Amino acid sequence: MNDANHLLSWYKRHGRHLPWRNTRDPYRILVSEIMLQQTQVSRVLDFYRAWLKQFPNWKVLAEAKNAEVIRAWSGLGYNRRARMLRDIARTIITTNTRPKTAAEWLPLKGIGPYTANAIACFAFHEMVFPIDTNTRRVAGRLLLGRAFPTMKDDERIQKKASTWQKQSAQFYDIPQAMFDLANAACTKVPDCKTCPMRSTCKAAPKFLKGHVRIPKRTTPAPKERLYEGKRYPDRIYRGRIVKILHEQPKGISIKQVGTFIDKTFNKNLDIVWLKNMLQRLKKDDLISVEKDSIFLSKR
Ligand code: SF4
């Protein structure tokens, strides 16, 4: 059995049963991929099911208003993703196009190289390899012998992974198998002794002999902007505003919202900070402002 099939046979026995793995519907796969960006699988599962119940296809989602999609997304974080997903659905419906290949997905706003490759691979079985943190780590170790691969290795990983995919008829499941291996054994500090790929993995000897120094960080810390010396980045306060508006459909006055999102809110010192943040939310179409009150965007 070749190495690719060896990994796939492990995946068949030990892989996670996830609802987006039972479908080739590009809509469902895109929903899962967008939800999984920066969010853990366990957290996504309930949101994924509820979303599909409310917005079962491109058409229904394309017709949804901002407030509806933001409400359905509320709790997952990074609310802009909800609007972006709805906008992709609108593009697909209004242009009456149905992208299939990675090259056709890539021009859509909000779709990056990883997502384009993931939908093309999982939904249409195009032989492309989606590289994210997990597949980079596993493929970089397994195929290149790099203990802590970085984005600089992506081109080489892409080439090696394509060769690997050609070894198997189920090539489209290889990235899924790598996601699970990244979760089960090939974590930041890998457990090579229990890994099904240890006998052929190019990086395993380094780890097993203890020849690897574990770096403090393997990916750069996300750059998050702190405004006006506030304790958390903007995204945390923005999420809180959207959550309050979700709970208060009749809206809330600007005066009230400050203390809701920040216990230390000072109405004299922090009002500029708050108004600037509301402007950014408005610009992103997540809220609307009427006189002195704010609401979830009605568009
Ligand atoms: S043998 Fe170790 S480094 Fe290689 S894939 Fe398995 S866990 Fe990762």
Coordinates of C-alpha atoms and ligand atoms in Angstrom, one line a residue, residues 137-138 141-142 147 181 185-187 190-199 201-205 207-208, ligand 1:
R137 CA 2.0 21.3 9.3
V138 CA 1.2 17.7 8.4
R141 CA 6.5 17.3 8.1
L142 CA 5.4 14.2 6.3
A147 CA 9.6 20.2 11.7
L181 CA -4.0 13.7 11.8
A185 CA -1.1 13.2 16.6
C186 CA 0.5 15.8 14.5
T187 CA -0.1 18.7 16.9
P190 CA 3.7 15.9 17.7
D191 CA 3.1 12.5 19.3
C192 CA 5.0 10.6 16.6
K193 CA 5.0 7.4 18.6
T194 CA 1.3 7.0 18.1
C195 CA 1.2 8.3 14.6
P196 CA 0.1 5.9 11.8
M197 CA 2.6 7.6 9.5
R198 CA 5.7 7.5 11.7
S199 CA 7.5 4.9 9.6
C201 CA 7.2 10.5 7.8
K202 CA 10.3 12.5 6.9
A203 CA 10.2 14.6 10.1
A204 CA 9.5 11.7 12.5
P205 CA 13.1 10.7 13.1
F207 CA 11.1 14.3 16.7
L208 CA 11.6 10.8 17.9
Ligands
SF4_1 S1 5.2 11.0 12.4 FE1 5.1 12.8 13.8 S2 5.7 14.5 12.5 FE2 5.2 12.8 11.1 S3 3.0 13.2 10.6 FE3 3.1 11.8 12.4 S4 2.9 13.1 14.2 FE4 3.5 14.4 12.5

